[in-house]
Amino acid sequence: MYNILIYLYLLGVAIYSLFDEKVRKMWRGERAAFGVLKEKVDQQAEYVWFHAASLGEFEQGRPLMEQLRRDHPEYKILLTFFSPSGYEVRKNYEGADIICYLPLDTPFNALRFLRLVKPVMAFFIKYEFWYNYLHILRHRKVPVYSVSSIFRPGQVFFRWYGYQYARVLRCFTHFYVQNEESRRLLGDIGISCATVVGDTRFDRVLQIKEAAKQLPIAEAFSAGHKVFVAGSSWPPDEEVFIRFFNEHRDWKIIIAPHVIGEDHLTQILSKLKMQAVRYTETSPEEAAEAGCLIINCFGLLSSIYRYGCVAYVGGGFGVGIHNVLEAAVWDMPVIFGPNNKRFQEAQGLLAVGGGFEIDGEVAFDELMNRFSSDADFLDSSGVKAGTFVKGQAGATGKVLEAVGL
């Protein structure tokens, strides 16, 4: 049944690629992967294979790849992606020797792929459970590890109708899971090879903090002021927070929208009642006089957070919040919308008092008024957020030590 569904999916992707650019990139990339491997695989080398579905999973796997490369240069690294949003952004990543798409999980593709690469071990990051690849790896006695994985009761593996597919989990040598619930759920279906180590994203955001850029425009803008940083914001988020800052000019505001298309930027500017400048079109002197700095380019958000006193992370009024850890690592409280229940890091911040959920303008205004009037509350909330991140670090070392690397 699984293979029938995979072939139907393959047909659907081929058809949909005629109409959608993102799907077309994935379709072409998967078909080109075998050519990339034939050209680049060194048959005399030993490869460690890392597979990440997309960019978020790549960031979770990145600390493992970089420590492995540093400590064990005798291995080469193969990095594969499923989604264009991961591959297109990181196709030139220097921490891997070969980077390509993962061909779709048909029996033929899996056999051909593994005959070309012959990995000595494999790491699947978080949510990757490809039936044919995993069964062939198991048959060949290649160690396969699931890293930063997290399981929930509603997943197919734990439903009565998912018993057959759950057998794919037995192909893993070991699971390095994020929390105790995941370990318990696996145990309930007879899988005991699981250890709670946490999430490698905590290690990654600490790395990012150490490598953060100095941004003269943001420094000039923020100097001597309380600054609110909104990261990865969407229009529903902006409806909640912009009005407050139009009325409270004792704060400055930095907005780094998730979508930086001209239509969205124009929409943001239409809501603001203060002088606003775009990052790529201003100078430090001009930025210092503005009330709002709009980040109209990619790649700066993790460094921008350092200039804030309070952070807001968008997506919570839509499909789900974005990365709260990149903000919390800078010792500042993090605000987000109500769609955060699936995000363990957000739940952790809420539990320690470093994160704050708001459900609309009234709750946002009340919280910001307290941050404005109570400096001790603002400072202590930020310390709690930063302490939470630091306290959760270390998963990378635990995983590599456990697998003998």
Short mmCIF file of C-alpha atoms in Angstrom, two decimals:
data_model
loop_
_atom_site.label_atom_id
_atom_site.label_comp_id
_atom_site.label_asym_id
_atom_site.label_seq_id
_atom_site.Cartn_x
_atom_site.Cartn_y
_atom_site.Cartn_z
CA MET A 1 0.00 0.00 0.00
CA TYR A 2 2.82 2.41 0.90
CA ASN A 3 4.52 2.00 -2.46
CA ILE A 4 1.24 2.46 -4.32
CA LEU A 5 0.73 5.75 -2.49
CA ILE A 6 4.29 6.82 -3.25
CA TYR A 7 3.83 6.21 -6.98
CA LEU A 8 0.53 8.10 -6.94
CA TYR A 9 2.28 10.94 -5.12
CA LEU A 10 5.05 10.86 -7.71
CA LEU A 11 2.47 11.21 -10.48
CA GLY A 12 0.80 14.07 -8.66
CA VAL A 13 4.10 15.90 -8.21
CA ALA A 14 4.92 15.49 -11.90
CA ILE A 15 1.58 17.01 -12.90
CA TYR A 16 1.61 19.77 -10.30
CA SER A 17 5.16 20.75 -11.28
CA LEU A 18 3.73 22.06 -14.55
CA PHE A 19 1.92 24.79 -12.62
CA ASP A 20 3.98 25.52 -9.49
CA GLU A 21 7.57 26.79 -9.47
CA LYS A 22 8.45 25.37 -6.03
CA VAL A 23 7.17 21.90 -6.93
CA ARG A 24 8.96 22.14 -10.30
CA LYS A 25 12.28 22.80 -8.52
CA MET A 26 11.73 19.79 -6.29
CA TRP A 27 10.76 17.57 -9.24
CA ARG A 28 13.81 18.59 -11.26
CA GLY A 29 16.11 18.42 -8.25
CA GLU A 30 15.08 14.87 -7.37
CA ARG A 31 15.60 13.73 -10.94
CA ALA A 32 19.02 15.42 -11.06
CA ALA A 33 20.18 13.92 -7.75
CA PHE A 34 21.54 10.71 -9.28
CA GLY A 35 23.67 12.70 -11.70
CA VAL A 36 25.06 14.75 -8.80
CA LEU A 37 25.92 11.59 -6.89
CA LYS A 38 27.56 9.87 -9.87
CA GLU A 39 29.74 12.92 -10.41
CA LYS A 40 30.70 13.69 -6.81
CA VAL A 41 30.72 10.49 -4.75
CA ASP A 42 34.24 9.36 -3.94
CA GLN A 43 34.06 5.57 -3.88
CA GLN A 44 37.10 5.41 -1.60
CA ALA A 45 35.54 7.67 1.06
CA GLU A 46 33.28 6.85 4.01
CA TYR A 47 30.11 8.95 4.01
CA VAL A 48 27.91 9.93 6.90
CA TRP A 49 24.47 10.77 5.52
CA PHE A 50 22.30 13.52 7.02
CA HIS A 51 18.77 13.98 5.74
CA ALA A 52 16.67 17.06 6.52
CA ALA A 53 13.22 17.71 5.10
CA SER A 54 13.62 21.46 4.98
CA LEU A 55 15.49 24.46 6.38
CA GLY A 56 14.30 24.08 9.97
CA GLU A 57 15.46 20.48 10.14
CA PHE A 58 18.76 21.47 8.54
CA GLU A 59 19.35 23.94 11.38
CA GLN A 60 18.76 21.10 13.85
CA GLY A 61 21.23 18.86 12.05
CA ARG A 62 23.83 21.56 11.46
CA PRO A 63 25.50 21.38 14.92
CA LEU A 64 25.94 17.63 14.47
CA MET A 65 27.47 18.00 11.02
CA GLU A 66 29.85 20.74 12.10
CA GLN A 67 31.07 18.95 15.21
CA LEU A 68 31.46 15.71 13.25
CA ARG A 69 33.47 17.53 10.58
CA ARG A 70 35.65 19.15 13.23
CA ASP A 71 36.27 16.02 15.30
CA HIS A 72 36.28 13.36 12.56
CA PRO A 73 37.67 14.73 9.29
CA GLU A 74 38.13 11.15 8.09
CA TYR A 75 34.41 11.08 7.20
CA LYS A 76 32.74 12.90 4.35
CA ILE A 77 29.25 14.28 4.73
CA LEU A 78 26.31 13.83 2.39
CA LEU A 79 23.39 16.19 3.03
CA THR A 80 20.01 15.65 1.36
CA PHE A 81 16.82 17.70 1.38
CA PHE A 82 13.23 16.96 0.51
CA SER A 83 11.98 20.55 0.15
CA PRO A 84 13.21 23.38 -2.08
CA SER A 85 12.91 25.75 0.89
CA GLY A 86 15.81 23.86 2.41
CA TYR A 87 17.87 22.94 -0.63
CA GLU A 88 17.68 26.28 -2.45
CA VAL A 89 18.84 28.17 0.65
CA ARG A 90 21.62 25.77 1.70
CA LYS A 91 22.79 24.18 -1.56
CA ASN A 92 26.15 25.94 -1.15
CA TYR A 93 26.61 25.06 2.53
CA GLU A 94 30.32 24.46 3.09
CA GLY A 95 29.83 22.00 5.95
CA ALA A 96 28.88 19.12 3.64
CA ASP A 97 30.82 17.48 0.81
CA ILE A 98 27.77 16.65 -1.31
CA ILE A 99 24.36 18.34 -1.20
CA CYS A 100 21.38 17.22 -3.25
CA TYR A 101 17.67 16.44 -3.15
CA LEU A 102 16.58 13.05 -1.86
CA PRO A 103 14.92 11.11 -4.70
CA LEU A 104 11.37 10.10 -3.82
CA ASP A 105 11.14 6.92 -1.74
CA THR A 106 10.35 4.32 -4.40
CA PRO A 107 12.06 0.90 -4.07
CA PHE A 108 14.09 1.55 -7.24
CA ASN A 109 15.22 5.03 -6.17
CA ALA A 110 16.19 3.86 -2.70
CA LEU A 111 18.25 0.95 -4.04
CA ARG A 112 19.96 3.10 -6.67
CA PHE A 113 20.71 5.89 -4.18
CA LEU A 114 22.23 3.58 -1.57
CA ARG A 115 24.29 1.69 -4.16
CA LEU A 116 25.86 4.98 -5.17
CA VAL A 117 26.53 6.36 -1.69
CA LYS A 118 27.01 3.34 0.62
CA PRO A 119 26.85 5.42 3.83
CA VAL A 120 28.51 4.08 6.96
CA MET A 121 25.79 5.66 9.10
CA ALA A 122 22.77 7.92 8.64
CA PHE A 123 21.07 10.64 10.65
CA PHE A 124 17.44 11.47 9.89
CA ILE A 125 16.45 14.79 11.45
CA LYS A 126 13.17 15.10 13.36
CA TYR A 127 10.27 13.91 11.13
CA GLU A 128 11.75 11.77 8.38
CA PHE A 129 10.47 8.19 8.07
CA TRP A 130 11.06 6.96 4.51
CA TYR A 131 9.99 3.32 4.40
CA ASN A 132 12.11 1.98 1.53
CA TYR A 133 15.31 3.83 2.39
CA LEU A 134 15.05 2.76 6.03
CA HIS A 135 14.36 -0.89 5.29
CA ILE A 136 17.29 -1.15 2.91
CA LEU A 137 19.59 0.55 5.41
CA ARG A 138 18.46 -1.89 8.07
CA HIS A 139 18.97 -4.87 5.74
CA ARG A 140 22.51 -3.64 5.07
CA LYS A 141 23.13 -3.18 8.81
CA VAL A 142 23.86 0.53 8.44
CA PRO A 143 23.28 2.35 11.77
CA VAL A 144 20.44 4.86 11.42
CA TYR A 145 19.68 7.48 14.06
CA SER A 146 16.65 9.73 14.47
CA VAL A 147 17.77 13.03 16.00
CA SER A 148 15.71 15.75 17.69
CA SER A 149 12.63 13.67 16.96
CA ILE A 150 9.41 14.39 18.78
CA PHE A 151 6.28 12.25 18.86
CA ARG A 152 2.66 13.05 19.75
CA PRO A 153 -0.31 10.76 20.46
CA GLY A 154 -2.15 11.86 17.31
CA GLN A 155 0.54 10.66 14.91
CA VAL A 156 -0.27 7.72 12.66
CA PHE A 157 2.20 5.42 14.44
CA PHE A 158 0.05 5.43 17.57
CA ARG A 159 -3.37 5.01 15.96
CA TRP A 160 -5.05 1.63 15.54
CA TYR A 161 -4.88 1.94 11.75
CA GLY A 162 -1.17 2.84 11.77
CA TYR A 163 0.20 -0.43 13.09
CA GLN A 164 1.65 -1.55 9.75
CA TYR A 165 3.37 1.75 9.01
CA ALA A 166 4.71 1.93 12.58
CA ARG A 167 6.98 -0.97 11.69
CA VAL A 168 9.20 1.54 9.88
CA LEU A 169 10.27 2.84 13.29
CA ARG A 170 11.94 -0.48 14.01
CA CYS A 171 14.46 0.27 11.26
CA PHE A 172 16.14 2.89 13.43
CA THR A 173 19.13 1.92 15.50
CA HIS A 174 18.26 4.54 18.12
CA PHE A 175 16.00 7.53 18.67
CA TYR A 176 17.41 10.66 20.32
CA VAL A 177 14.16 12.37 21.23
CA GLN A 178 13.30 15.80 22.55
CA ASN A 179 11.12 14.87 25.53
CA GLU A 180 9.92 12.16 27.86
CA GLU A 181 6.50 11.90 26.21
CA SER A 182 8.16 10.88 22.94
CA ARG A 183 10.17 8.18 24.70
CA ARG A 184 7.03 6.92 26.45
CA LEU A 185 4.98 6.79 23.23
CA LEU A 186 7.68 4.76 21.51
CA GLY A 187 7.81 2.43 24.51
CA ASP A 188 4.05 1.90 24.31
CA ILE A 189 4.47 0.30 20.87
CA GLY A 190 7.43 -1.79 21.92
CA ILE A 191 10.33 0.44 20.87
CA SER A 192 12.80 0.82 23.72
CA CYS A 193 15.82 2.16 21.84
CA ALA A 194 15.08 5.81 22.71
CA THR A 195 16.95 8.35 24.82
CA VAL A 196 15.81 11.83 25.83
CA VAL A 197 18.60 14.27 24.92
CA GLY A 198 16.66 17.43 24.03
CA ASP A 199 16.73 19.48 20.86
CA THR A 200 19.89 20.38 18.94
CA ARG A 201 18.28 23.70 18.00
CA PHE A 202 19.33 25.04 21.40
CA ASP A 203 22.95 24.35 20.49
CA ARG A 204 22.42 25.97 17.12
CA VAL A 205 20.97 29.24 18.44
CA LEU A 206 23.89 29.57 20.84
CA GLN A 207 26.23 29.14 17.85
CA ILE A 208 24.25 31.77 15.95
CA LYS A 209 24.50 34.18 18.87
CA GLU A 210 28.27 33.78 18.98
CA ALA A 211 28.48 34.51 15.24
CA ALA A 212 26.00 37.43 15.26
CA LYS A 213 26.81 40.38 13.04
CA GLN A 214 27.38 43.95 14.17
CA LEU A 215 24.86 46.06 12.21
CA PRO A 216 25.70 49.78 12.27
CA ILE A 217 22.25 50.84 11.01
CA ALA A 218 20.47 48.86 13.73
CA GLU A 219 22.92 50.14 16.34
CA ALA A 220 22.27 53.77 15.37
CA PHE A 221 18.52 53.17 15.29
CA SER A 222 18.37 51.57 18.74
CA ALA A 223 20.94 53.66 20.64
CA GLY A 224 19.46 54.98 23.88
CA HIS A 225 15.94 53.67 23.22
CA LYS A 226 13.69 50.81 24.25
CA VAL A 227 13.28 48.65 21.14
CA PHE A 228 10.62 46.12 20.24
CA VAL A 229 11.65 43.57 17.59
CA ALA A 230 8.97 41.77 15.59
CA GLY A 231 10.45 38.79 13.75
CA SER A 232 8.83 36.77 10.96
CA SER A 233 5.61 38.76 11.23
CA TRP A 234 2.50 38.27 9.12
CA PRO A 235 -0.34 40.76 8.56
CA PRO A 236 -2.49 39.36 11.44
CA ASP A 237 0.48 39.84 13.78
CA GLU A 238 1.04 43.38 12.56
CA GLU A 239 -2.61 44.24 13.16
CA VAL A 240 -2.03 43.35 16.83
CA PHE A 241 1.19 45.17 17.61
CA ILE A 242 1.59 48.18 15.26
CA ARG A 243 -1.30 50.15 16.78
CA PHE A 244 0.32 50.09 20.24
CA PHE A 245 3.55 51.68 18.98
CA ASN A 246 1.70 54.30 16.98
CA GLU A 247 0.42 55.49 20.37
CA HIS A 248 3.54 54.88 22.49
CA ARG A 249 6.44 56.77 20.95
CA ASP A 250 8.72 56.02 23.91
CA TRP A 251 9.41 52.72 22.13
CA LYS A 252 11.08 52.18 18.78
CA ILE A 253 10.08 49.21 16.64
CA ILE A 254 11.98 46.93 14.25
CA ILE A 255 9.84 44.82 11.92
CA ALA A 256 11.37 41.88 10.06
CA PRO A 257 8.39 40.48 8.12
CA HIS A 258 8.24 36.87 7.03
CA VAL A 259 7.34 37.96 3.50
CA ILE A 260 9.32 40.91 2.17
CA GLY A 261 7.46 41.43 -1.08
CA GLU A 262 6.63 45.00 -2.01
CA ASP A 263 2.90 44.52 -1.41
CA HIS A 264 3.49 43.44 2.18
CA LEU A 265 6.04 46.20 2.86
CA THR A 266 3.63 48.81 1.51
CA GLN A 267 0.87 47.38 3.70
CA ILE A 268 3.08 47.70 6.78
CA LEU A 269 4.02 51.28 5.94
CA SER A 270 0.35 52.21 5.51
CA LYS A 271 -0.35 51.16 9.11
CA LEU A 272 2.51 53.12 10.68
CA LYS A 273 2.06 56.65 12.04
CA MET A 274 5.74 57.37 12.51
CA GLN A 275 8.82 57.86 10.41
CA ALA A 276 9.85 54.49 8.99
CA VAL A 277 12.91 53.50 6.98
CA ARG A 278 13.86 50.37 5.07
CA TYR A 279 17.10 48.73 6.11
CA THR A 280 18.62 48.50 2.61
CA GLU A 281 17.62 52.04 1.71
CA THR A 282 18.79 54.04 4.71
CA SER A 283 21.91 55.21 6.55
CA PRO A 284 22.83 55.10 10.24
CA GLU A 285 22.15 58.82 10.51
CA GLU A 286 18.70 58.57 8.96
CA ALA A 287 17.85 55.43 10.92
CA ALA A 288 18.70 57.17 14.20
CA GLU A 289 15.87 59.64 13.57
CA ALA A 290 13.25 57.05 12.60
CA GLY A 291 10.65 55.39 14.80
CA CYS A 292 10.47 52.15 12.80
CA LEU A 293 13.13 50.17 10.98
CA ILE A 294 11.82 47.66 8.45
CA ILE A 295 14.16 44.80 7.59
CA ASN A 296 13.51 44.34 3.89
CA CYS A 297 16.11 41.63 3.26
CA PHE A 298 16.83 38.09 4.41
CA GLY A 299 19.57 36.79 6.66
CA LEU A 300 19.66 39.44 9.39
CA LEU A 301 16.92 38.49 11.84
CA SER A 302 19.02 36.40 14.22
CA SER A 303 21.45 39.32 14.56
CA ILE A 304 18.71 41.96 14.71
CA TYR A 305 17.26 40.49 17.90
CA ARG A 306 20.34 41.63 19.85
CA TYR A 307 19.13 45.23 19.57
CA GLY A 308 15.77 44.59 21.23
CA CYS A 309 14.33 44.72 24.74
CA VAL A 310 11.21 42.69 23.88
CA ALA A 311 10.67 40.32 20.97
CA TYR A 312 7.54 39.24 19.13
CA VAL A 313 7.70 36.12 16.95
CA GLY A 314 5.05 35.89 14.24
CA GLY A 315 2.90 33.09 12.89
CA GLY A 316 0.85 32.46 16.02
CA PHE A 317 -2.30 33.84 14.42
CA GLY A 318 -1.80 31.56 11.43
CA VAL A 319 -0.25 28.16 10.79
CA GLY A 320 2.08 28.31 13.79
CA ILE A 321 4.85 30.37 15.35
CA HIS A 322 8.32 30.72 13.89
CA ASN A 323 11.64 30.35 15.74
CA VAL A 324 11.31 31.75 19.28
CA LEU A 325 14.76 30.53 20.36
CA GLU A 326 16.64 32.99 18.13
CA ALA A 327 15.05 35.78 20.16
CA ALA A 328 15.12 34.19 23.63
CA VAL A 329 18.86 33.49 23.42
CA TRP A 330 19.41 37.27 23.68
CA ASP A 331 17.94 37.37 27.21
CA MET A 332 14.69 39.07 26.26
CA PRO A 333 11.06 38.09 26.80
CA VAL A 334 9.33 36.64 23.77
CA ILE A 335 5.67 37.27 22.85
CA PHE A 336 3.72 35.10 20.41
CA GLY A 337 0.19 34.32 19.29
CA PRO A 338 -2.10 31.48 20.36
CA ASN A 339 -1.09 28.84 17.79
CA ASN A 340 1.95 27.65 19.75
CA LYS A 341 0.82 24.41 21.42
CA ARG A 342 2.77 22.15 19.04
CA PHE A 343 6.03 23.96 19.72
CA GLN A 344 7.82 22.53 22.74
CA GLU A 345 10.31 25.40 22.95
CA ALA A 346 7.43 27.89 23.22
CA GLN A 347 5.77 25.79 25.89
CA GLY A 348 9.05 25.72 27.78
CA LEU A 349 9.39 29.50 27.64
CA LEU A 350 5.81 29.89 28.86
CA ALA A 351 6.48 27.54 31.76
CA VAL A 352 9.53 29.44 33.03
CA GLY A 353 8.09 32.92 32.54
CA GLY A 354 10.27 33.95 29.61
CA GLY A 355 7.54 33.59 26.99
CA PHE A 356 4.11 35.18 26.79
CA GLU A 357 1.06 34.16 24.78
CA ILE A 358 -1.36 36.84 23.61
CA ASP A 359 -4.69 36.32 21.89
CA GLY A 360 -5.28 39.82 20.54
CA GLU A 361 -4.75 43.56 20.92
CA VAL A 362 -6.06 43.86 24.47
CA ALA A 363 -3.73 41.19 25.86
CA PHE A 364 -0.82 42.63 23.90
CA ASP A 365 -1.46 46.16 25.19
CA GLU A 366 -1.70 44.95 28.79
CA LEU A 367 1.56 43.04 28.54
CA MET A 368 3.45 45.87 26.85
CA ASN A 369 2.14 48.39 29.37
CA ARG A 370 3.55 46.20 32.15
CA PHE A 371 6.91 45.87 30.38
CA SER A 372 6.92 49.66 29.98
CA SER A 373 6.16 50.46 33.62
CA ASP A 374 7.91 47.62 35.46
CA ALA A 375 11.62 47.44 34.63
CA ASP A 376 12.21 44.60 37.08
CA PHE A 377 9.53 42.49 35.40
CA LEU A 378 11.03 43.20 31.99
CA ASP A 379 14.55 42.32 33.11
CA SER A 380 13.59 39.18 35.03
CA SER A 381 11.47 37.89 32.13
CA GLY A 382 14.42 38.30 29.79
CA VAL A 383 16.79 36.52 32.15
CA LYS A 384 14.34 33.62 32.42
CA ALA A 385 14.17 33.33 28.63
CA GLY A 386 17.96 33.31 28.20
CA THR A 387 18.49 30.91 31.09
CA PHE A 388 15.96 28.50 29.60
CA VAL A 389 17.86 28.37 26.30
CA LYS A 390 21.25 27.86 27.93
CA GLY A 391 19.85 25.18 30.24
CA GLN A 392 18.51 23.13 27.33
CA ALA A 393 21.76 23.07 25.34
CA GLY A 394 24.01 20.06 24.96
CA ALA A 395 22.01 17.63 22.80
CA THR A 396 24.65 17.63 20.05
CA GLY A 397 27.41 16.34 22.30
CA LYS A 398 25.12 13.75 23.89
CA VAL A 399 24.13 12.30 20.50
CA LEU A 400 27.63 12.12 19.05
CA GLU A 401 29.05 10.63 22.23
CA ALA A 402 26.30 8.01 22.32
CA VAL A 403 26.94 6.91 18.72
CA GLY A 404 30.68 6.74 19.34
CA LEU A 405 31.80 9.84 17.46
#
